[in-house]
XYZ file of C-alpha atoms in Angstrom:
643
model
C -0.662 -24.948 22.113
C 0.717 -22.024 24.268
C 1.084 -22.039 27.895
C 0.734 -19.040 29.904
C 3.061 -18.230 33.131
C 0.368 -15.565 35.056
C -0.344 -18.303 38.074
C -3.509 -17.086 39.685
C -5.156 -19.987 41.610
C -4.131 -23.215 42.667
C -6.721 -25.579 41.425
C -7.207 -26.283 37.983
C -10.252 -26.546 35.586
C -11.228 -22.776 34.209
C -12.305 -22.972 31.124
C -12.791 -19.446 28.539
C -13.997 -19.172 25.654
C -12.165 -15.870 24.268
C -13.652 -13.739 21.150
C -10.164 -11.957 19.158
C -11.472 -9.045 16.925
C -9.633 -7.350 14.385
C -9.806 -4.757 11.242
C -6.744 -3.686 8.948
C -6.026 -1.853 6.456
C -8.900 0.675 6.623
C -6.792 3.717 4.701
C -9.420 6.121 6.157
C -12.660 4.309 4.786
C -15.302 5.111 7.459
C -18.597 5.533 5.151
C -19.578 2.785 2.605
C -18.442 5.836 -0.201
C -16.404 5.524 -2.885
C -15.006 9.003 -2.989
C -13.145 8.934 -7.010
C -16.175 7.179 -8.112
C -18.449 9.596 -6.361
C -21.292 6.725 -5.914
C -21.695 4.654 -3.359
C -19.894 1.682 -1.813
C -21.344 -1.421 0.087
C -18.382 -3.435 0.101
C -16.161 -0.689 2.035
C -16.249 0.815 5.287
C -15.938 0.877 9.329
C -19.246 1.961 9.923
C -20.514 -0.612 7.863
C -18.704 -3.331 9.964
C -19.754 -1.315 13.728
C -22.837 -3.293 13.779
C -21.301 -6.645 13.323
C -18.694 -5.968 15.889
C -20.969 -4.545 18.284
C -22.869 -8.381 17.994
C -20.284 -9.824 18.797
C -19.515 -7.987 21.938
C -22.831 -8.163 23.242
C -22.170 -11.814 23.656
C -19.001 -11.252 26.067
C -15.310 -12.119 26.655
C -14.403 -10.005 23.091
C -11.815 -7.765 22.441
C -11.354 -5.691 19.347
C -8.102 -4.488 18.125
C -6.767 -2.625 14.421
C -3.702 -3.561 12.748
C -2.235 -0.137 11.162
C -2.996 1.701 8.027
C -6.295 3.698 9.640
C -4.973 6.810 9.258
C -4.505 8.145 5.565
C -6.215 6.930 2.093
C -9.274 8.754 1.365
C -9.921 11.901 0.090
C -11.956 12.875 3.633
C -9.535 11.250 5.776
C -6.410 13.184 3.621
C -8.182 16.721 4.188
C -8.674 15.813 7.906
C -4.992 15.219 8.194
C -4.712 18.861 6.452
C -6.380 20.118 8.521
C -4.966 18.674 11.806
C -1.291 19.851 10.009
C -2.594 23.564 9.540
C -4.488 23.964 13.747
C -0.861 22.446 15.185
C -3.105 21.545 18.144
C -1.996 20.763 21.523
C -1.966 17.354 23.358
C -5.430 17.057 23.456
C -7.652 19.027 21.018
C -10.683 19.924 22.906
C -14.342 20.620 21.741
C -12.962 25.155 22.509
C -10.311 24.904 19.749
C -12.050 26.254 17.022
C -15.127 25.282 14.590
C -13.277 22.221 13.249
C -11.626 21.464 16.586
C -11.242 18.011 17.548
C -9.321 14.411 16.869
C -8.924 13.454 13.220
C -12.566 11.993 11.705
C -11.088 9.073 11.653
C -9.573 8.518 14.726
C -13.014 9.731 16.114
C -14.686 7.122 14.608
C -12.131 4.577 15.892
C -13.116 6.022 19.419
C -16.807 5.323 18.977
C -16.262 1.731 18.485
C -14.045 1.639 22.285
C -10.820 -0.712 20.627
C -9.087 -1.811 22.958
C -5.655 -1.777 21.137
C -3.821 -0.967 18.017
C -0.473 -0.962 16.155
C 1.119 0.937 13.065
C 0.959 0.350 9.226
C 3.978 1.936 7.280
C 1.137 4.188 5.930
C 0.919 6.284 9.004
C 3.940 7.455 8.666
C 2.817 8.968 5.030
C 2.884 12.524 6.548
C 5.954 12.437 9.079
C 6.302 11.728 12.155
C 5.208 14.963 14.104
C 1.930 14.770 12.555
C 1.517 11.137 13.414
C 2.114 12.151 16.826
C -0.214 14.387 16.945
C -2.865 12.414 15.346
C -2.456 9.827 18.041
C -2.873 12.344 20.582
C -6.518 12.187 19.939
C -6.996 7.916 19.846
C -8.754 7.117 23.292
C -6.865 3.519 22.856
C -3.179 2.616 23.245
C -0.882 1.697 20.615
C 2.223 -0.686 20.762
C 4.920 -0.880 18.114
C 8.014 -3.266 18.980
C 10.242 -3.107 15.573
C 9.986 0.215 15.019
C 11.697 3.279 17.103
C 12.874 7.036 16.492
C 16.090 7.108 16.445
C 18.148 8.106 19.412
C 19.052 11.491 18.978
C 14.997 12.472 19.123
C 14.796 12.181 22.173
C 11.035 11.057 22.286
C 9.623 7.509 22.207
C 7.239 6.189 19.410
C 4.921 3.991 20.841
C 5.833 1.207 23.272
C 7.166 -1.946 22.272
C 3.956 -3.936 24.209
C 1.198 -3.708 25.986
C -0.058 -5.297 28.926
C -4.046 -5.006 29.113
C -5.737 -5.977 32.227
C -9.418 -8.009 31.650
C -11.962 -9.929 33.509
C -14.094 -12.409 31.523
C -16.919 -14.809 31.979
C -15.666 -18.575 32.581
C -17.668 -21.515 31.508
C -19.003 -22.115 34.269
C -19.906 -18.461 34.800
C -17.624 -17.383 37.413
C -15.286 -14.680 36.360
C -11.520 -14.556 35.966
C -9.107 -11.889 35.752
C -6.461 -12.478 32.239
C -3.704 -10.464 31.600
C -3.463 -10.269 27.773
C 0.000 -9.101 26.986
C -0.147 -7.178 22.877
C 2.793 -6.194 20.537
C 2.372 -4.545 17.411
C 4.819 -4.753 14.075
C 4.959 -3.161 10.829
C 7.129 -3.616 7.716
C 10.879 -2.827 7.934
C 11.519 -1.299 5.646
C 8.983 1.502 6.808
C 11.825 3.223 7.640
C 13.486 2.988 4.634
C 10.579 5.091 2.962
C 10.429 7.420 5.875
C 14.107 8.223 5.038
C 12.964 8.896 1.128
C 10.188 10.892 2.274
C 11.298 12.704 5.073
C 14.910 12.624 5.761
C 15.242 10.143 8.598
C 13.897 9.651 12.161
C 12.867 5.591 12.034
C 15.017 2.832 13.104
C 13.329 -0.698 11.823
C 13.983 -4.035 13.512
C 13.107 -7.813 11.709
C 9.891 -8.465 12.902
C 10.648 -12.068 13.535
C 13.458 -11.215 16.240
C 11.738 -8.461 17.762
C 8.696 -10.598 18.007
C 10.365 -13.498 19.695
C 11.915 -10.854 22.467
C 9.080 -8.983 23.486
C 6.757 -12.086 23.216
C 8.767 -13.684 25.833
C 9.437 -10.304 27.953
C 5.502 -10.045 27.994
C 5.646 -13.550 29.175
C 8.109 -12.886 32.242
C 5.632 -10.000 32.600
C 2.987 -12.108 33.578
C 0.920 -12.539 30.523
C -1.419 -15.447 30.588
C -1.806 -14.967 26.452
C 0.052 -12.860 23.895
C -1.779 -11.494 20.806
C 0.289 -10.295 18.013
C -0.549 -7.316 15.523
C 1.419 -7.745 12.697
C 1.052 -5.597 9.686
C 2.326 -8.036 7.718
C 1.208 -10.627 4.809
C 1.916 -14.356 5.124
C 5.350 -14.351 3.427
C 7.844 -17.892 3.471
C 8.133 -20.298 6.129
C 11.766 -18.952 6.407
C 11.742 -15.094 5.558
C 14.739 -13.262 5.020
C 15.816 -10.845 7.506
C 14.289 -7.547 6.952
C 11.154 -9.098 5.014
C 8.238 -7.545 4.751
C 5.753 -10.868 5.068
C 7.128 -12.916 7.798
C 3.353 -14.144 8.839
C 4.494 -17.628 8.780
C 7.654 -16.940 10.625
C 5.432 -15.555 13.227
C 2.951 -17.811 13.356
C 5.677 -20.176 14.906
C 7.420 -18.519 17.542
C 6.597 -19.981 20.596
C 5.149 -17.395 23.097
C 2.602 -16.036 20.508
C -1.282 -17.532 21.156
C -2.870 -15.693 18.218
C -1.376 -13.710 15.221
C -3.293 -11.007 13.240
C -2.003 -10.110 10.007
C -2.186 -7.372 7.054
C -0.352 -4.819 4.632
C -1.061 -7.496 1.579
C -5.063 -6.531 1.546
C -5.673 -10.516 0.947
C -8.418 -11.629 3.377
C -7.193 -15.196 4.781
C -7.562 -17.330 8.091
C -6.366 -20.450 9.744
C -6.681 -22.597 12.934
C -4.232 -23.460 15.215
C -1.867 -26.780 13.736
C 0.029 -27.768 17.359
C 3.827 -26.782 18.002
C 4.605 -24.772 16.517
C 2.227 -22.981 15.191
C -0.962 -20.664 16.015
C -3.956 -19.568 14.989
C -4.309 -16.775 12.514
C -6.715 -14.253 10.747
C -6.436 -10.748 8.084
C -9.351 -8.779 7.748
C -8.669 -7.635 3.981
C -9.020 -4.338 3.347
C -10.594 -0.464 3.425
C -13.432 -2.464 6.035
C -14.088 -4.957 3.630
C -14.180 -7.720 5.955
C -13.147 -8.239 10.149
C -10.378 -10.986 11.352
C -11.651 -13.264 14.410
C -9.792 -15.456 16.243
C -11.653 -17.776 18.368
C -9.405 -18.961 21.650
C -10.295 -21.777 24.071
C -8.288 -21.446 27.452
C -8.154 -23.734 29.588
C -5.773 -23.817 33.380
C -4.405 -26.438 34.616
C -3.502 -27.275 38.054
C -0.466 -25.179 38.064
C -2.653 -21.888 37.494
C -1.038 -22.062 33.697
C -3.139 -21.097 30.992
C -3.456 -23.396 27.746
C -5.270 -22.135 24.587
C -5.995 -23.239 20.866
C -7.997 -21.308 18.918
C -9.301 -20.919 14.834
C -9.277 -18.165 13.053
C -11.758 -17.022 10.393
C -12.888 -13.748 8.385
C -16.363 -12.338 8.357
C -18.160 -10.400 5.565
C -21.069 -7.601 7.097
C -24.466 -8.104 5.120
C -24.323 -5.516 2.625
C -26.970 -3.489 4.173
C -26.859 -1.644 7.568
C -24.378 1.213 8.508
C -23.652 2.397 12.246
C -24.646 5.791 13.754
C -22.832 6.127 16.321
C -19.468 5.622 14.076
C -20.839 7.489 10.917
C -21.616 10.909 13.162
C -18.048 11.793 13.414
C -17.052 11.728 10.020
C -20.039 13.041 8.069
C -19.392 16.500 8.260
C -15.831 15.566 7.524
C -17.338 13.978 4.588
C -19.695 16.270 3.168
C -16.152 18.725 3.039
C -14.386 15.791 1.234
C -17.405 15.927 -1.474
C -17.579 19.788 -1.972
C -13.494 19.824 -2.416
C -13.683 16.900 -4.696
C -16.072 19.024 -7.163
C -13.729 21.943 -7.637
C -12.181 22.612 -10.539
C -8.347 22.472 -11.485
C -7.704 22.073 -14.995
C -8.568 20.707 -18.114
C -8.209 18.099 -21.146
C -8.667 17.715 -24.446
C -8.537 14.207 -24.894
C -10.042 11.262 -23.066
C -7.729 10.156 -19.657
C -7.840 6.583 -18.805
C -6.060 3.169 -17.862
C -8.038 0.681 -19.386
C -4.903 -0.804 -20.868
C -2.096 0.761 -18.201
C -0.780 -3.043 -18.305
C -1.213 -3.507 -21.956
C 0.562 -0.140 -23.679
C 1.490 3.097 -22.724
C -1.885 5.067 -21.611
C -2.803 8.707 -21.476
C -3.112 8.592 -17.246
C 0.352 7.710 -16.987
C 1.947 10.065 -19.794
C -0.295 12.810 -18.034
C 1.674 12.147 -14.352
C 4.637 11.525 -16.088
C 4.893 14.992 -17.876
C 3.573 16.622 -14.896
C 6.021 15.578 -12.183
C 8.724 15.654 -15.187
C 8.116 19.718 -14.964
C 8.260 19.829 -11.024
C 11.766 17.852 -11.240
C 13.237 20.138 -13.966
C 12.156 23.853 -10.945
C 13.692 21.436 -8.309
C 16.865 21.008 -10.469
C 17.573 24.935 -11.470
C 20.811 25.494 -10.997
C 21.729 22.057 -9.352
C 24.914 20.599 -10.883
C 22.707 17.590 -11.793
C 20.505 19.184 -13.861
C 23.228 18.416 -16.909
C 22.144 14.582 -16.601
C 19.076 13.426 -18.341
C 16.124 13.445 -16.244
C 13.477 10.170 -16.422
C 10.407 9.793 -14.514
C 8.685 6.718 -12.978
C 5.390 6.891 -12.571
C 2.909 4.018 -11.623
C -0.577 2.751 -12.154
C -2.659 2.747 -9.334
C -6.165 2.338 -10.882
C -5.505 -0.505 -13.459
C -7.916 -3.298 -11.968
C -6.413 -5.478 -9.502
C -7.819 -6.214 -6.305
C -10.322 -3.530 -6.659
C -12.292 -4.622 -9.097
C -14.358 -3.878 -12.364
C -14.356 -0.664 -11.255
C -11.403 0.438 -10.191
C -10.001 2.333 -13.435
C -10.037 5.511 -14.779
C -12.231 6.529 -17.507
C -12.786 10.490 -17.675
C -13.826 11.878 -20.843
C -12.032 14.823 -22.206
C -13.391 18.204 -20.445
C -13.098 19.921 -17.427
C -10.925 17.691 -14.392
C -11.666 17.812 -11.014
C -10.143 17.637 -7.562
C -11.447 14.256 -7.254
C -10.108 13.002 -10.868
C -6.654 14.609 -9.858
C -6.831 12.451 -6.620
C -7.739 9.361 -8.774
C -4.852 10.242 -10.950
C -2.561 10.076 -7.577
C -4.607 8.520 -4.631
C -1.228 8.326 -2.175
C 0.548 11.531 -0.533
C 3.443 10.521 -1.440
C 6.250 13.257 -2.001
C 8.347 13.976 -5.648
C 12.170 12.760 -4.679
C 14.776 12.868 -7.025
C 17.984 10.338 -7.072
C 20.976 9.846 -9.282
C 20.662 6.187 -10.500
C 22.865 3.980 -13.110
C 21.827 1.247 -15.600
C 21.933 -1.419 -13.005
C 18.920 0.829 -10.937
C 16.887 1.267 -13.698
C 17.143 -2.535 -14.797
C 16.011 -3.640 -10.948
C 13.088 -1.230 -11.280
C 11.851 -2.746 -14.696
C 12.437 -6.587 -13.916
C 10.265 -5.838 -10.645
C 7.370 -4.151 -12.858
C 7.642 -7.004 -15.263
C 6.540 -9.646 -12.580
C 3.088 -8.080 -13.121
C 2.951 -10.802 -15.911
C 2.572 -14.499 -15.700
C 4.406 -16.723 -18.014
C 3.808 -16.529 -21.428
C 4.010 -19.957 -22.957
C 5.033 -19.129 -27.052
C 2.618 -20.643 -29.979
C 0.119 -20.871 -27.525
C -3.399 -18.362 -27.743
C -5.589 -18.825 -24.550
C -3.721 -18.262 -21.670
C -3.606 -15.232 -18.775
C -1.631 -12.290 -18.865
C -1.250 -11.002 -15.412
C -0.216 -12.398 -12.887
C -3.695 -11.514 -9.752
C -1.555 -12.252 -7.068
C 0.394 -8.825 -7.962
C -1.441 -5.192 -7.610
C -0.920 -3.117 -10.741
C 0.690 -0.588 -9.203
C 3.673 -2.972 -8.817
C 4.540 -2.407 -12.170
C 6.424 1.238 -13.131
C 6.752 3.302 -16.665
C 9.912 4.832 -16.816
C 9.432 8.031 -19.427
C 12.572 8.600 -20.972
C 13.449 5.261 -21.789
C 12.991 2.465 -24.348
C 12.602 -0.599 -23.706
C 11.015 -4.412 -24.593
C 9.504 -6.887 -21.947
C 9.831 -10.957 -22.976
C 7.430 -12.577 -20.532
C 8.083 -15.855 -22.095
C 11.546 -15.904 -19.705
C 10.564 -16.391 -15.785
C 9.729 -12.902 -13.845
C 12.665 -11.602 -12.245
C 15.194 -13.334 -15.100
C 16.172 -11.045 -17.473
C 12.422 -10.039 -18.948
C 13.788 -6.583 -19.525
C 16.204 -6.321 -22.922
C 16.526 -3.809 -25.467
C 16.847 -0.423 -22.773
C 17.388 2.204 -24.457
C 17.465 6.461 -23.597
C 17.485 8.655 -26.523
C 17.795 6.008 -29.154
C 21.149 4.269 -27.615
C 21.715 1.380 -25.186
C 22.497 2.456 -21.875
C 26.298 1.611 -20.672
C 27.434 0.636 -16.913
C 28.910 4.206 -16.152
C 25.526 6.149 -17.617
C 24.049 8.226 -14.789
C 20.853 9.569 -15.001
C 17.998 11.743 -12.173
C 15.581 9.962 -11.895
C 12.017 11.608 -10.309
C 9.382 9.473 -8.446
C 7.489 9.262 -5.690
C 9.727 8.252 -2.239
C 7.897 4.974 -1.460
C 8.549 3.303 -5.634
C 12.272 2.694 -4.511
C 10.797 0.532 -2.057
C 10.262 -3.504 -3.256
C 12.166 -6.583 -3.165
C 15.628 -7.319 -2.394
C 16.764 -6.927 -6.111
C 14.841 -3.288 -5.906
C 16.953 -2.294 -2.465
C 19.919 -1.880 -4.839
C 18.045 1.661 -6.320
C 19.125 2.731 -2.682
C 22.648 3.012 -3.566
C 21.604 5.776 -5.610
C 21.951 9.111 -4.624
C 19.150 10.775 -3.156
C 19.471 14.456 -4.124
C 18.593 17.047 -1.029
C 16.244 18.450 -2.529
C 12.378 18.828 -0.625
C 9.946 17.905 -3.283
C 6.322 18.693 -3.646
C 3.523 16.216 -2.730
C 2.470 14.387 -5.872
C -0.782 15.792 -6.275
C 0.680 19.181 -5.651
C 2.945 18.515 -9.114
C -0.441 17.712 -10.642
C -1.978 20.334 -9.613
C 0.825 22.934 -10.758
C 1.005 21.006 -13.889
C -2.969 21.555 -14.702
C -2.988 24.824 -13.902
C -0.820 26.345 -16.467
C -3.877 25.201 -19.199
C -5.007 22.803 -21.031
C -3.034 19.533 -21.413
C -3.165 16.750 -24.212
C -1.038 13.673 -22.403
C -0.372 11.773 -25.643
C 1.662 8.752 -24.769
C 4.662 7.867 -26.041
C 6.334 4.748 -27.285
C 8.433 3.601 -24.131
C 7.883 0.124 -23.764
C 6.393 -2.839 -25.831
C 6.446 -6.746 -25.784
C 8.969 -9.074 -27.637
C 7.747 -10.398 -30.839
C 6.127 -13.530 -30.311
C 4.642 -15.023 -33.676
C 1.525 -16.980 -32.931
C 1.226 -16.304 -29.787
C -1.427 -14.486 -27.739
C -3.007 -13.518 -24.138
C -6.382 -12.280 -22.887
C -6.392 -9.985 -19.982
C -9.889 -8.515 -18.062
C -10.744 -4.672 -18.679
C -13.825 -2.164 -18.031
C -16.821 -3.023 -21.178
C -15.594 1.088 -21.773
C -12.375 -0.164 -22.889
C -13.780 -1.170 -25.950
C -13.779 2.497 -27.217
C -10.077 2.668 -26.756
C -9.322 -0.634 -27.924
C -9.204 1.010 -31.620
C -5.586 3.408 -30.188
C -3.820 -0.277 -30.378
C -5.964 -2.525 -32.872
C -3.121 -4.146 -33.995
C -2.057 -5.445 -30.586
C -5.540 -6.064 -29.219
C -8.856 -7.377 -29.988
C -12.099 -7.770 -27.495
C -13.440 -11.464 -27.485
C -16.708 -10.811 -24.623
C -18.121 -10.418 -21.911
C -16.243 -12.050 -18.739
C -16.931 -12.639 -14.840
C -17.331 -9.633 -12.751
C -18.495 -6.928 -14.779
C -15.214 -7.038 -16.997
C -14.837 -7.641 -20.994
C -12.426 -9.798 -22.295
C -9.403 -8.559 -24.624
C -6.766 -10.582 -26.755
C -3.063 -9.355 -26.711
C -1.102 -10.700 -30.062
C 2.372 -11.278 -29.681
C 3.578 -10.932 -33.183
C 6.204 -8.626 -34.853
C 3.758 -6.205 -35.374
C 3.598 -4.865 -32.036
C 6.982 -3.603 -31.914
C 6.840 0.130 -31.380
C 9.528 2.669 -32.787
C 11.974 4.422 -29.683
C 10.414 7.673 -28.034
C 11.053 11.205 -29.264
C 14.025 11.902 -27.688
C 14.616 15.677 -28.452
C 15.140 18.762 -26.544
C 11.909 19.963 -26.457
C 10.364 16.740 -24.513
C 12.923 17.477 -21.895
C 15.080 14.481 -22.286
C 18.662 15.453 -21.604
C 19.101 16.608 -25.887
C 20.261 14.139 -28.257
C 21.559 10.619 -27.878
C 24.522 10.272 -25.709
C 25.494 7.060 -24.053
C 28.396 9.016 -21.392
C 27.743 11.121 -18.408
C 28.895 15.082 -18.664
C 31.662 15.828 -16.906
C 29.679 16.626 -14.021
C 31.583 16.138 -10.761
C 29.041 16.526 -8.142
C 26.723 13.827 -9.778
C 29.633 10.969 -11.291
C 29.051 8.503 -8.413
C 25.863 6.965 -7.282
């Protein structure tokens, strides 16, 4: 229970019944369309939630707000931020600007649904900050971010650290009262560590929990009769450490905080309000899957203090029905998005997929790999580091997960497409390049191995990966050898036998390593890679390495032996893929075996565990672009000796 301090009459007994709306985690998905599928997609989309939250607010005393990560994520809502980059608009882009003139598609269809506040996701901040600016030039509501700042020396402000909005709503009895509903937003910390990767600096990033707790209570001295906090955040511990990324729970308990929205994690959850301390709280899921709703009772006393308690809950649309008034903005937007996605730029001639991206090394990753392993070698030229070997890390984005039976790749060999390229790389996320050690490299691995649960030995039916974890969590590192256990607990030494060029890698080894800004990002063990040096170098967008890298002719991605499991005799796994896997089950027969059909659309495979899974170390020679032959030392190389 929260009391308010706004004292507005002097007899008691109002009563409102208060309606909390909120989406998160849209990443541009307006139209029920599944744009690297090309088909469509009722289980996505803002427009396909309008109608729902226009019911609700046809009943009264609602308010909707988004919790970050509407900006970027789609092919149609990528080429809109393009195309906002290339105009360089002013303040306010007017309908005279030009035939695309305008606020970003999105954005526009943001405006048609009238929110009446917002916050930032650390994917907003994907393109830098002077396009984000821009962007939210054209967003007819305000947006409030209290843990994250530009750092002094810009000059500028971000967004503020709260808002104060100023509402009258329909009491019980039906009188009407004036509330003033004070609104902060958050978003992960380390945000700005990302930024920094990406973009060379400009964010400063506060712990949510402490920032919170001050400008809850500053909106409080304000005069706010309820605070409603935006958190792009997941649920996290009860007691996060500082910096954390999840601190819902944290949150939830701070005193001056009525209602808490969450996000970021993409898990649809709710709860009701518990008593001191404690509130109610709601996350809408993700890409418009579902909306967050808070219900709040308020009730004043006879001090003129407001008292609420509320539940939250999610809602799912029905699969059917799709708003106008939000779809208009975007379509031409997104009849653009389709023709671009059709173009040609390049070619295969063998099948690209990730059926097994978890399972053994696969053709979609060994394709990004060698591609971005070309754009690091230009960026190099000349560079003093180019004399230490050069390894990639590339991740799986499309490998199942939260996304469902459908959510791999599976193009046939032929002609590839815009749109397969952006299913190759969905993020535009920019090529950086960092001189790492042993100790690096090992944090990177033993957070990818956490993608699998705990393998119990001698024992057949059992899961392999771990749901709770999105498969992009775990990395390939081409130019490296090594063996995951997953008997041992994630996070405890899973990773053994890491090798580069056929040797074991020694504490003073220094290597480049190329990937996109945001993988250095993780848990605490992870944060280490950031003693690495970053090279100052200005690398291309991901996609753009693809792109170069298709263009040059045909490609055959044939991957290599990196990584493998231990040896386990008689033991084994099963692990959901696409029926289509089937095909490419034959590539690893040895390891893997269909059993059925499963839940969901998905067939069933078996993963043995036995000696004959071990795979032989990579091709190490010249010609793959591995730093030459085996070598367990550093060249004398003074510019790049110390991390």
């Amino acid at each position: 229970m929260h009391v308010g301090t706004g004292v507005t009459r002097r007899e008691g007994g109002d009563s409102v019944h208060l309606r909390l709306i909120c989406t998160t985690d849209l990443h541009g998905h307006v139209l029920p369309w599944d744009y690297l599928s090309g088909r469509r997609d009722p289980g996505v989309g803002l427009a396909r939630l309008a109608p729902l939250i226009r019911a609700h607010r046809r009943r009264g005393n609602t308010l909707l707000f988004d919790n970050g990560d509407f900006l970027h994520g789609t092919p149609m809502a990528d080429a809109e931020t393009e195309r906002l980059a290339r105009r360089g608009a002013g303040p306010r882009d007017g309908p005279g600007n030009g035939p695309h003139a305008g606020p970003h598609a999105m954005i526009a269809a943001m405006n048609a649904l009238a929110y009446d506040a917002g916050t930032l996701g650390n994917h907003e901040f994907d393109r830098g900050l002077p396009l984000l600016r821009r962007a939210l030039r054209g967003l007819d509501h305000p947006v409030t971010s209290c843990n994250l700042a530009l750092a002094p020396e810009a000059g500028v402000s971000l967004a503020p650290p709260g808002l104060m909005l100023r509402r009258r709503f329909r009491c019980r009895d039906g009188r009407s009262v004036g509330l003033r509903i004070g609104v902060l937003g958050l978003a992960p910390p380390r945000t700005a560590e990302w930024d920094r990767l990406r973009f060379a600096g400009g964010l400063v990033a506060e712990d949510m929990v402490g920032a919170a707790r001050r400008q809850a209570a500053r909106l409080r001295a304000d005069g706010a009769d309820l605070v409603v906090a935006l958190a792009h955040s997941g649920l996290g511990a009860a007691l996060p450490q500082p910096g954390a990324d999840n601190a819902g729970r944290a949150l939830a308990a701070l005193p001056d905080i009525d209602a808490l929205f969450l996000g970021h994690t993409h898990v649809p959850r709710a709860r009701g309000a518990s008593g001191p301390p404690g509130c109610p709280l709601a996350q809408a899921g993700r890409h418009g899957s579902h909306i967050a709703v808070i219900e709040l009772g308020l009730r004043r006393d006879a001090a003129g203090r407001w008292r609420s308690r509320g539940q939250g809950r999610v809602e799912t649309p029905p699969a059917t029905g799709c708003d106008a008034a939000t779809a208009a903005p975007v379509r031409r937007a997104h009849r653009a998005a389709l023709a671009a996605l059709r173009r040609p730029v390049g070619h295969s001639t063998v099948p690209i997929d990730s059926h097994f991206a978890l399972v053994a090394p696969e053709t979609s990753l060994q394709l990004t790999a060698d591609a971005l392993r070309a754009a690091a070698r230009r960026l190099l030229w000349g560079r003093p580091e180019a004399a230490l070997p050069l390894l990639v890390a590339v991740r799986p984005f499309r490998a199942g997960g939260h996304g469902g039976a459908g959510h791999y790749l599976s193009l046939p060999a032929g002609a590839l497409t815009e749109g397969h390229l952006q299913a190759l790389y969905p993020h535009p996320d920019r090529l950086c390049l960092e001189v790492v050690d042993r100790e690096a490299l090992l944090a990177r691995l033993e957070r990818g191995a956490a993608a699998f649960r705990r393998i119990v030995p001698e024992r057949r039916d059992q899961p392999l990966l771990d749901m709770s974890r999105p498969p992009y969590r775990f990395e390939l590192i081409d130019g490296l050898d090594w063996r995951i256990d997953p008997s041992r607990p994630a996070g405890d030494g899973r990773i053994d036998h890491l090798r580069h060029a056929g040797r074991g890698l020694g504490p003073r080894d220094r290597f480049v390593l190329a990937s996109a800004g945001q993988g250095a990002g993780g848990d605490d063990a992870v944060r280490r890679c950031l003693r690495a040096r970053r090279i100052a170098v200005e690398g291309p967008l991901m996609r753009e390495a693809l792109r170069a890298h298709l263009a040059l002719g045909p490609v055959t991605p044939r991957p290599r032996n990196s990584w493998r499991f231990a040896a386990l005799p008689g033991t084994a796994a099963w692990f959901d893929a696409p029926p289509e896997a089937r095909a490419g089950a034959a590539r690893i027969a040895r390891q893997v075996a269909p059993l059925g059909p499963a839940a969901g659309g998905y067939h069933r495979f078996e993963l043995r565990f036995g000696p004959e899974g071990v795979a032989h170390p990579i091709d190490s020679g010249p010609r793959l672009g591995y730093g030459g032959p085996a070598r367990t030392r550093t060249p004398r190389c003074p510019a790049a000796m110390t991390p």
